[in-house]
PDB file of C-alpha atoms in Angstrom:
ATOM      1  CA  MET A   1     -67.013 -16.511 -69.150  1.00 42.00           C
ATOM      2  CA  HIS A   2     -67.288 -13.384 -66.877  1.00 47.00           C
ATOM      3  CA  THR A   3     -63.995 -14.377 -65.247  1.00 44.00           C
ATOM      4  CA  ALA A   4     -62.163 -14.700 -68.728  1.00 40.00           C
ATOM      5  CA  HIS A   5     -63.820 -11.129 -69.741  1.00 42.00           C
ATOM      6  CA  ARG A   6     -62.522  -9.623 -66.798  1.00 44.00           C
ATOM      7  CA  LEU A   7     -59.109 -11.157 -67.097  1.00 35.00           C
ATOM      8  CA  LEU A   8     -58.828  -9.966 -70.778  1.00 33.00           C
ATOM      9  CA  ALA A   9     -59.754  -6.715 -69.932  1.00 38.00           C
ATOM     10  CA  VAL A  10     -57.201  -6.565 -67.241  1.00 36.00           C
ATOM     11  CA  ALA A  11     -54.628  -7.838 -69.588  1.00 35.00           C
ATOM     12  CA  LEU A  12     -55.500  -5.190 -72.156  1.00 33.00           C
ATOM     13  CA  THR A  13     -55.681  -2.472 -69.801  1.00 37.00           C
ATOM     14  CA  GLY A  14     -52.187  -3.329 -68.610  1.00 40.00           C
ATOM     15  CA  ALA A  15     -50.806  -3.663 -72.070  1.00 36.00           C
ATOM     16  CA  ALA A  16     -52.076  -0.183 -72.912  1.00 37.00           C
ATOM     17  CA  ALA A  17     -50.648   1.304 -69.715  1.00 35.00           C
ATOM     18  CA  LEU A  18     -47.266  -0.221 -70.617  1.00 36.00           C
ATOM     19  CA  GLY A  19     -47.460   0.978 -74.119  1.00 39.00           C
ATOM     20  CA  LEU A  20     -48.455   4.399 -72.807  1.00 35.00           C
ATOM     21  CA  THR A  21     -45.501   4.290 -70.279  1.00 35.00           C
ATOM     22  CA  GLY A  22     -43.127   3.316 -73.075  1.00 37.00           C
ATOM     23  CA  CYS A  23     -43.878   6.693 -74.954  1.00 39.00           C
ATOM     24  CA  LEU A  24     -43.444   9.077 -72.285  1.00 36.00           C
ATOM     25  CA  SER A  25     -40.297  10.565 -72.225  1.00 50.00           C
ATOM     26  CA  THR A  26     -38.181  11.491 -68.856  1.00 74.00           C
ATOM     27  CA  GLU A  27     -36.187  14.402 -68.529  1.00 81.00           C
ATOM     28  CA  PRO A  28     -32.364  13.686 -68.652  1.00 91.00           C
ATOM     29  CA  PHE A  29     -30.418  14.388 -65.418  1.00 95.00           C
ATOM     30  CA  PRO A  30     -33.732  15.412 -63.581  1.00 94.00           C
ATOM     31  CA  GLY A  31     -33.199  17.923 -60.877  1.00 92.00           C
ATOM     32  CA  GLN A  32     -29.907  19.132 -62.242  1.00 95.00           C
ATOM     33  CA  GLN A  33     -29.229  22.426 -63.767  1.00 95.00           C
ATOM     34  CA  GLY A  34     -27.813  22.930 -66.964  1.00 96.00           C
ATOM     35  CA  SER A  35     -24.529  23.892 -65.618  1.00 96.00           C
ATOM     36  CA  ARG A  36     -24.170  21.226 -63.251  1.00 96.00           C
ATOM     37  CA  VAL A  37     -24.768  18.832 -66.270  1.00 97.00           C
ATOM     38  CA  LEU A  38     -21.988  20.395 -68.480  1.00 97.00           C
ATOM     39  CA  ASN A  39     -19.480  20.607 -65.541  1.00 97.00           C
ATOM     40  CA  ASP A  40     -20.202  16.914 -64.869  1.00 97.00           C
ATOM     41  CA  ALA A  41     -19.937  16.006 -68.700  1.00 97.00           C
ATOM     42  CA  THR A  42     -16.400  17.592 -68.831  1.00 97.00           C
ATOM     43  CA  THR A  43     -15.111  15.910 -65.575  1.00 97.00           C
ATOM     44  CA  ALA A  44     -16.213  12.643 -67.145  1.00 97.00           C
ATOM     45  CA  LEU A  45     -14.228  13.264 -70.473  1.00 97.00           C
ATOM     46  CA  ARG A  46     -11.430  14.794 -68.497  1.00 95.00           C
ATOM     47  CA  GLY A  47     -11.300  11.653 -66.607  1.00 95.00           C
ATOM     48  CA  ALA A  48     -11.211   9.139 -69.729  1.00 96.00           C
ATOM     49  CA  SER A  49      -7.996   7.584 -70.370  1.00 96.00           C
ATOM     50  CA  THR A  50      -8.281   8.434 -74.112  1.00 96.00           C
ATOM     51  CA  PHE A  51     -10.509  10.062 -76.704  1.00 97.00           C
ATOM     52  CA  THR A  52     -10.746  11.348 -79.963  1.00 97.00           C
ATOM     53  CA  MET A  53     -11.551  14.723 -81.221  1.00 96.00           C
ATOM     54  CA  SER A  54     -12.541  15.273 -84.828  1.00 97.00           C
ATOM     55  CA  GLY A  55     -14.015  18.565 -86.597  1.00 96.00           C
ATOM     56  CA  LYS A  56     -12.732  21.844 -87.131  1.00 94.00           C
ATOM     57  CA  ALA A  57     -10.800  24.329 -84.775  1.00 90.00           C
ATOM     58  CA  SER A  58     -10.097  27.859 -85.721  1.00 83.00           C
ATOM     59  CA  ALA A  59      -6.447  27.441 -85.297  1.00 75.00           C
ATOM     60  CA  GLN A  60      -5.941  24.263 -86.806  1.00 80.00           C
ATOM     61  CA  GLY A  61      -8.668  23.936 -89.405  1.00 90.00           C
ATOM     62  CA  GLN A  62      -9.720  20.348 -89.853  1.00 94.00           C
ATOM     63  CA  VAL A  63      -8.433  18.037 -87.170  1.00 95.00           C
ATOM     64  CA  ASN A  64      -8.560  14.344 -86.023  1.00 96.00           C
ATOM     65  CA  LEU A  65      -6.836  13.811 -83.102  1.00 96.00           C
ATOM     66  CA  SER A  66      -6.670  10.929 -80.468  1.00 96.00           C
ATOM     67  CA  VAL A  67      -5.150  12.116 -76.893  1.00 95.00           C
ATOM     68  CA  SER A  68      -4.432  10.098 -73.735  1.00 94.00           C
ATOM     69  CA  SER A  69      -4.281  11.226 -70.233  1.00 91.00           C
ATOM     70  CA  ALA A  70      -0.355  10.473 -70.194  1.00 88.00           C
ATOM     71  CA  GLY A  71       0.029  13.366 -72.729  1.00 87.00           C
ATOM     72  CA  GLU A  72       0.495  11.149 -75.783  1.00 93.00           C
ATOM     73  CA  CYS A  73      -1.224  12.427 -79.140  1.00 95.00           C
ATOM     74  CA  LYS A  74      -1.650  11.490 -82.684  1.00 96.00           C
ATOM     75  CA  GLY A  75      -3.679  12.183 -85.803  1.00 96.00           C
ATOM     76  CA  THR A  76      -3.952  14.809 -88.296  1.00 96.00           C
ATOM     77  CA  ILE A  77      -4.348  18.520 -88.515  1.00 94.00           C
ATOM     78  CA  GLU A  78      -4.803  21.030 -91.303  1.00 92.00           C
ATOM     79  CA  ALA A  79      -1.621  22.435 -91.963  1.00 84.00           C
ATOM     80  CA  PRO A  80      -0.996  26.340 -91.723  1.00 76.00           C
ATOM     81  CA  GLY A  81      -0.560  27.459 -95.500  1.00 81.00           C
ATOM     82  CA  GLY A  82      -2.029  24.479 -96.868  1.00 87.00           C
ATOM     83  CA  GLY A  83      -1.934  20.712 -97.012  1.00 93.00           C
ATOM     84  CA  THR A  84      -2.134  18.263 -93.837  1.00 94.00           C
ATOM     85  CA  LEU A  85      -0.056  17.246 -91.135  1.00 94.00           C
ATOM     86  CA  ASP A  86       0.509  14.133 -89.325  1.00 96.00           C
ATOM     87  CA  VAL A  87       1.028  14.411 -85.853  1.00 95.00           C
ATOM     88  CA  VAL A  88       2.873  12.222 -83.188  1.00 96.00           C
ATOM     89  CA  ARG A  89       3.208  13.631 -79.680  1.00 94.00           C
ATOM     90  CA  THR A  90       4.963  12.434 -76.511  1.00 92.00           C
ATOM     91  CA  ARG A  91       6.000  13.828 -73.484  1.00 89.00           C
ATOM     92  CA  LYS A  92       9.214  14.809 -74.696  1.00 91.00           C
ATOM     93  CA  HIS A  93       8.756  15.292 -78.506  1.00 93.00           C
ATOM     94  CA  THR A  94       6.435  16.382 -81.207  1.00 94.00           C
ATOM     95  CA  TYR A  95       6.580  14.899 -84.745  1.00 96.00           C
ATOM     96  CA  LEU A  96       5.079  16.407 -87.733  1.00 94.00           C
ATOM     97  CA  ARG A  97       5.106  15.124 -91.210  1.00 95.00           C
ATOM     98  CA  GLY A  98       3.503  17.070 -94.041  1.00 94.00           C
ATOM     99  CA  ASP A  99       1.638  15.543 -97.106  1.00 94.00           C
ATOM    100  CA  GLU A 100       2.734  16.552-100.734  1.00 94.00           C
ATOM    101  CA  ALA A 101       0.544  19.858-100.726  1.00 94.00           C
ATOM    102  CA  HIS A 102       1.877  20.793 -97.329  1.00 92.00           C
ATOM    103  CA  ILE A 103       5.660  20.380 -98.577  1.00 93.00           C
ATOM    104  CA  LEU A 104       4.999  22.124-101.940  1.00 93.00           C
ATOM    105  CA  ALA A 105       3.601  25.431 -99.941  1.00 91.00           C
ATOM    106  CA  GLN A 106       6.500  25.321 -97.665  1.00 88.00           C
ATOM    107  CA  THR A 107       8.998  25.386-100.464  1.00 92.00           C
ATOM    108  CA  LYS A 108       7.419  27.372-103.137  1.00 90.00           C
ATOM    109  CA  ASP A 109       9.430  30.480-102.438  1.00 90.00           C
ATOM    110  CA  MET A 110      12.825  28.546-102.364  1.00 91.00           C
ATOM    111  CA  PRO A 111      15.290  28.732-105.272  1.00 92.00           C
ATOM    112  CA  GLU A 112      14.149  25.808-107.550  1.00 92.00           C
ATOM    113  CA  ASP A 113      17.318  23.714-106.550  1.00 90.00           C
ATOM    114  CA  GLN A 114      16.869  24.158-103.044  1.00 90.00           C
ATOM    115  CA  ALA A 115      13.235  23.389-103.275  1.00 90.00           C
ATOM    116  CA  SER A 116      13.909  20.076-105.298  1.00 91.00           C
ATOM    117  CA  GLN A 117      16.321  19.020-102.508  1.00 90.00           C
ATOM    118  CA  ALA A 118      14.051  20.008 -99.760  1.00 89.00           C
ATOM    119  CA  ARG A 119      11.119  18.301-101.265  1.00 91.00           C
ATOM    120  CA  LYS A 120      13.243  14.975-101.679  1.00 90.00           C
ATOM    121  CA  ASP A 121      14.405  15.193 -98.195  1.00 89.00           C
ATOM    122  CA  MET A 122      11.123  16.019 -96.519  1.00 91.00           C
ATOM    123  CA  THR A 123       8.599  13.506 -98.403  1.00 93.00           C
ATOM    124  CA  GLY A 124       7.403  11.074 -96.209  1.00 93.00           C
ATOM    125  CA  ARG A 125       9.650  11.921 -93.403  1.00 95.00           C
ATOM    126  CA  TRP A 126       9.069  13.609 -89.717  1.00 96.00           C
ATOM    127  CA  MET A 127      10.065  16.784 -88.312  1.00 93.00           C
ATOM    128  CA  ARG A 128      10.978  16.328 -84.679  1.00 94.00           C
ATOM    129  CA  LEU A 129      10.566  19.341 -82.149  1.00 93.00           C
ATOM    130  CA  GLU A 130      10.824  19.466 -78.359  1.00 92.00           C
ATOM    131  CA  ALA A 131       7.093  19.383 -76.972  1.00 88.00           C
ATOM    132  CA  THR A 132       7.740  22.628 -75.461  1.00 87.00           C
ATOM    133  CA  ASP A 133       8.831  24.508 -78.557  1.00 90.00           C
ATOM    134  CA  PRO A 134       7.227  27.759 -78.806  1.00 88.00           C
ATOM    135  CA  SER A 135       6.648  27.440 -82.593  1.00 85.00           C
ATOM    136  CA  LEU A 136       4.009  24.730 -81.776  1.00 86.00           C
ATOM    137  CA  LYS A 137       1.787  27.057 -80.044  1.00 81.00           C
ATOM    138  CA  GLY A 138      -1.534  26.873 -81.787  1.00 77.00           C
ATOM    139  CA  VAL A 139      -0.385  24.183 -83.925  1.00 81.00           C
ATOM    140  CA  THR A 140      -0.694  21.215 -81.670  1.00 84.00           C
ATOM    141  CA  SER A 141      -2.655  22.955 -78.785  1.00 86.00           C
ATOM    142  CA  LEU A 142      -5.346  20.504 -78.902  1.00 89.00           C
ATOM    143  CA  CYS A 143      -3.066  17.866 -77.755  1.00 90.00           C
ATOM    144  CA  ASP A 144      -3.367  19.657 -74.359  1.00 89.00           C
ATOM    145  CA  ARG A 145      -6.459  17.947 -73.622  1.00 90.00           C
ATOM    146  CA  ASP A 146      -6.700  19.808 -70.011  1.00 89.00           C
ATOM    147  CA  GLY A 147      -6.078  22.817 -71.590  1.00 88.00           C
ATOM    148  CA  LEU A 148      -9.093  22.354 -73.889  1.00 88.00           C
ATOM    149  CA  LEU A 149     -11.459  20.959 -71.181  1.00 92.00           C
ATOM    150  CA  LYS A 150     -10.713  23.532 -68.516  1.00 91.00           C
ATOM    151  CA  GLU A 151     -12.287  26.257 -70.672  1.00 88.00           C
ATOM    152  CA  ILE A 152     -15.632  24.523 -70.426  1.00 92.00           C
ATOM    153  CA  TYR A 153     -15.982  24.523 -66.602  1.00 92.00           C
ATOM    154  CA  ASN A 154     -18.251  26.964 -64.947  1.00 85.00           C
ATOM    155  CA  ILE A 155     -19.841  28.587 -68.154  1.00 91.00           C
ATOM    156  CA  GLN A 156     -22.490  30.878 -67.190  1.00 90.00           C
ATOM    157  CA  GLY A 157     -26.196  30.660 -68.452  1.00 94.00           C
ATOM    158  CA  ALA A 158     -26.125  26.846 -69.158  1.00 96.00           C
ATOM    159  CA  GLU A 159     -29.565  25.573 -69.946  1.00 96.00           C
ATOM    160  CA  LYS A 160     -30.914  22.106 -70.694  1.00 97.00           C
ATOM    161  CA  GLY A 161     -32.568  21.586 -73.978  1.00 96.00           C
ATOM    162  CA  GLY A 162     -34.080  18.821 -76.002  1.00 95.00           C
ATOM    163  CA  LEU A 163     -32.565  15.243 -76.685  1.00 97.00           C
ATOM    164  CA  THR A 164     -30.492  14.521 -79.787  1.00 96.00           C
ATOM    165  CA  GLN A 165     -28.102  11.871 -81.226  1.00 96.00           C
ATOM    166  CA  VAL A 166     -24.454  11.919 -81.594  1.00 96.00           C
ATOM    167  CA  ASP A 167     -23.265   8.883 -83.758  1.00 93.00           C
ATOM    168  CA  GLY A 168     -26.185   6.739 -82.428  1.00 94.00           C
ATOM    169  CA  GLN A 169     -25.769   7.880 -78.796  1.00 95.00           C
ATOM    170  CA  GLU A 170     -28.423   9.638 -77.184  1.00 97.00           C
ATOM    171  CA  ALA A 171     -27.494  13.310 -75.957  1.00 98.00           C
ATOM    172  CA  VAL A 172     -29.158  15.998 -74.201  1.00 98.00           C
ATOM    173  CA  THR A 173     -28.523  19.527 -75.573  1.00 98.00           C
ATOM    174  CA  ILE A 174     -26.988  21.903 -73.075  1.00 98.00           C
ATOM    175  CA  ASN A 175     -27.325  25.574 -74.724  1.00 98.00           C
ATOM    176  CA  THR A 176     -25.069  28.163 -73.239  1.00 97.00           C
ATOM    177  CA  PRO A 177     -24.075  31.714 -74.397  1.00 95.00           C
ATOM    178  CA  GLU A 178     -20.765  30.544 -75.545  1.00 94.00           C
ATOM    179  CA  GLY A 179     -22.047  27.389 -77.831  1.00 96.00           C
ATOM    180  CA  VAL A 180     -23.767  24.242 -77.653  1.00 98.00           C
ATOM    181  CA  PHE A 181     -22.815  21.090 -75.916  1.00 98.00           C
ATOM    182  CA  LEU A 182     -24.054  17.518 -76.302  1.00 98.00           C
ATOM    183  CA  VAL A 183     -24.017  15.184 -73.336  1.00 98.00           C
ATOM    184  CA  ALA A 184     -24.297  11.382 -73.204  1.00 98.00           C
ATOM    185  CA  THR A 185     -27.645  10.404 -71.229  1.00 97.00           C
ATOM    186  CA  LYS A 186     -26.721   6.810 -71.266  1.00 95.00           C
ATOM    187  CA  GLY A 187     -23.931   5.205 -69.115  1.00 94.00           C
ATOM    188  CA  GLU A 188     -21.200   7.867 -68.299  1.00 96.00           C
ATOM    189  CA  PRO A 189     -22.225  11.423 -68.999  1.00 97.00           C
ATOM    190  CA  PHE A 190     -19.421  12.080 -71.328  1.00 98.00           C
ATOM    191  CA  LEU A 191     -19.193  15.239 -73.445  1.00 98.00           C
ATOM    192  CA  LEU A 192     -19.939  13.913 -77.047  1.00 98.00           C
ATOM    193  CA  LYS A 193     -19.620  17.156 -79.061  1.00 98.00           C
ATOM    194  CA  MET A 194     -19.158  20.974 -78.588  1.00 97.00           C
ATOM    195  CA  THR A 195     -19.899  23.706 -80.838  1.00 97.00           C
ATOM    196  CA  THR A 196     -18.590  27.124 -79.839  1.00 94.00           C
ATOM    197  CA  SER A 197     -18.591  30.584 -81.007  1.00 89.00           C
ATOM    198  CA  GLY A 198     -16.205  33.580 -80.437  1.00 82.00           C
ATOM    199  CA  PRO A 199     -12.731  34.424 -81.465  1.00 84.00           C
ATOM    200  CA  ASN A 200     -11.632  30.743 -81.210  1.00 85.00           C
ATOM    201  CA  PRO A 201     -14.701  28.769 -82.544  1.00 92.00           C
ATOM    202  CA  LEU A 202     -14.736  24.984 -82.231  1.00 94.00           C
ATOM    203  CA  ASP A 203     -16.805  22.332 -83.650  1.00 97.00           C
ATOM    204  CA  LEU A 204     -15.682  19.158 -82.459  1.00 97.00           C
ATOM    205  CA  THR A 205     -17.196  15.593 -81.887  1.00 98.00           C
ATOM    206  CA  PHE A 206     -15.473  13.417 -79.010  1.00 97.00           C
ATOM    207  CA  THR A 207     -15.345   9.706 -79.849  1.00 97.00           C
ATOM    208  CA  GLY A 208     -13.356   6.529 -78.966  1.00 96.00           C
ATOM    209  CA  ILE A 209     -13.356   7.437 -75.214  1.00 97.00           C
ATOM    210  CA  ASN A 210     -11.414   5.055 -73.232  1.00 97.00           C
ATOM    211  CA  GLN A 211     -10.107   2.977 -76.379  1.00 95.00           C
ATOM    212  CA  LEU A 212      -6.332   2.320 -76.635  1.00 90.00           C
ATOM    213  CA  VAL A 213      -4.329   4.791 -78.536  1.00 88.00           C
ATOM    214  CA  GLN A 214      -1.098   3.547 -79.961  1.00 88.00           C
ATOM    215  CA  VAL A 215       1.515   6.138 -80.482  1.00 90.00           C
ATOM    216  CA  ASP A 216       4.524   4.928 -82.211  1.00 91.00           C
ATOM    217  CA  VAL A 217       7.545   7.217 -82.189  1.00 93.00           C
ATOM    218  CA  PRO A 218       8.986   7.604 -85.665  1.00 94.00           C
ATOM    219  CA  ALA A 219      12.342   5.788 -86.124  1.00 94.00           C
ATOM    220  CA  ASP A 220      15.552   8.356 -86.280  1.00 92.00           C
ATOM    221  CA  LYS A 221      16.096   7.388 -90.006  1.00 93.00           C
ATOM    222  CA  ASP A 222      12.638   8.783 -90.764  1.00 94.00           C
ATOM    223  CA  VAL A 223      13.285  12.067 -89.192  1.00 94.00           C
ATOM    224  CA  TYR A 224      14.028  15.012 -91.336  1.00 85.00           C
ATOM    225  CA  ASN A 225      16.865  17.217 -89.922  1.00 71.00           C
ATOM    226  CA  LEU A 226      16.028  20.835 -90.352  1.00 63.00           C
ATOM    227  CA  ASP A 227      19.580  22.024 -90.764  1.00 56.00           C
ATOM    228  CA  ASP A 228      20.322  19.603 -93.614  1.00 51.00           C
ATOM    229  CA  ASN A 229      19.145  22.513 -95.985  1.00 47.00           C
ATOM    230  CA  GLY A 230      20.587  25.480 -94.213  1.00 43.00           C
TER     231      GLY A 230
END
């Protein structure tokens, strides 16, 4: 009996200890400064074959763009002047297709006969531009993934904060003078979300990391020639 009691006591003590240990939280990335964690998270995301960014950017408004390390990009952005633009970018060309609200905004100041013809020609069709066309500056700048991420390196004053979640993934908060960054604590330390302030604020979430991005180039028959209406 005494032996049985001792075994039961040991078992209960062990179970209690396990329960207590399970409740203890450990510091994410122990011994690493916030700046190191943020730099590593940016490097990890930059090294991903693909990712999707969604949220709000100062220049583009609402965005949902998937980008690849090969320079391909597809998704939607809020169009300057109104409406939404579908985006497809390859290494050579950028294709833009406006929705009805965008087309109406673009043609509202035309004479009605020209506007009617332009709306007919543009509806459901793509505008094709050289990928380096200067008119695209600010419109599809987020497709330049390296340009976006390089701005995050070496931000001063980065400090680790508390734990949170991004789409069900545990993340540690990195607070900086320029904004808040959330970094995955499990698996690869990918940057999962960034919210920055300043003259060009961003509020972007990164998902679909290393998932296939299928970029289909529009057929020539679906491409709108800007010169058709003078």
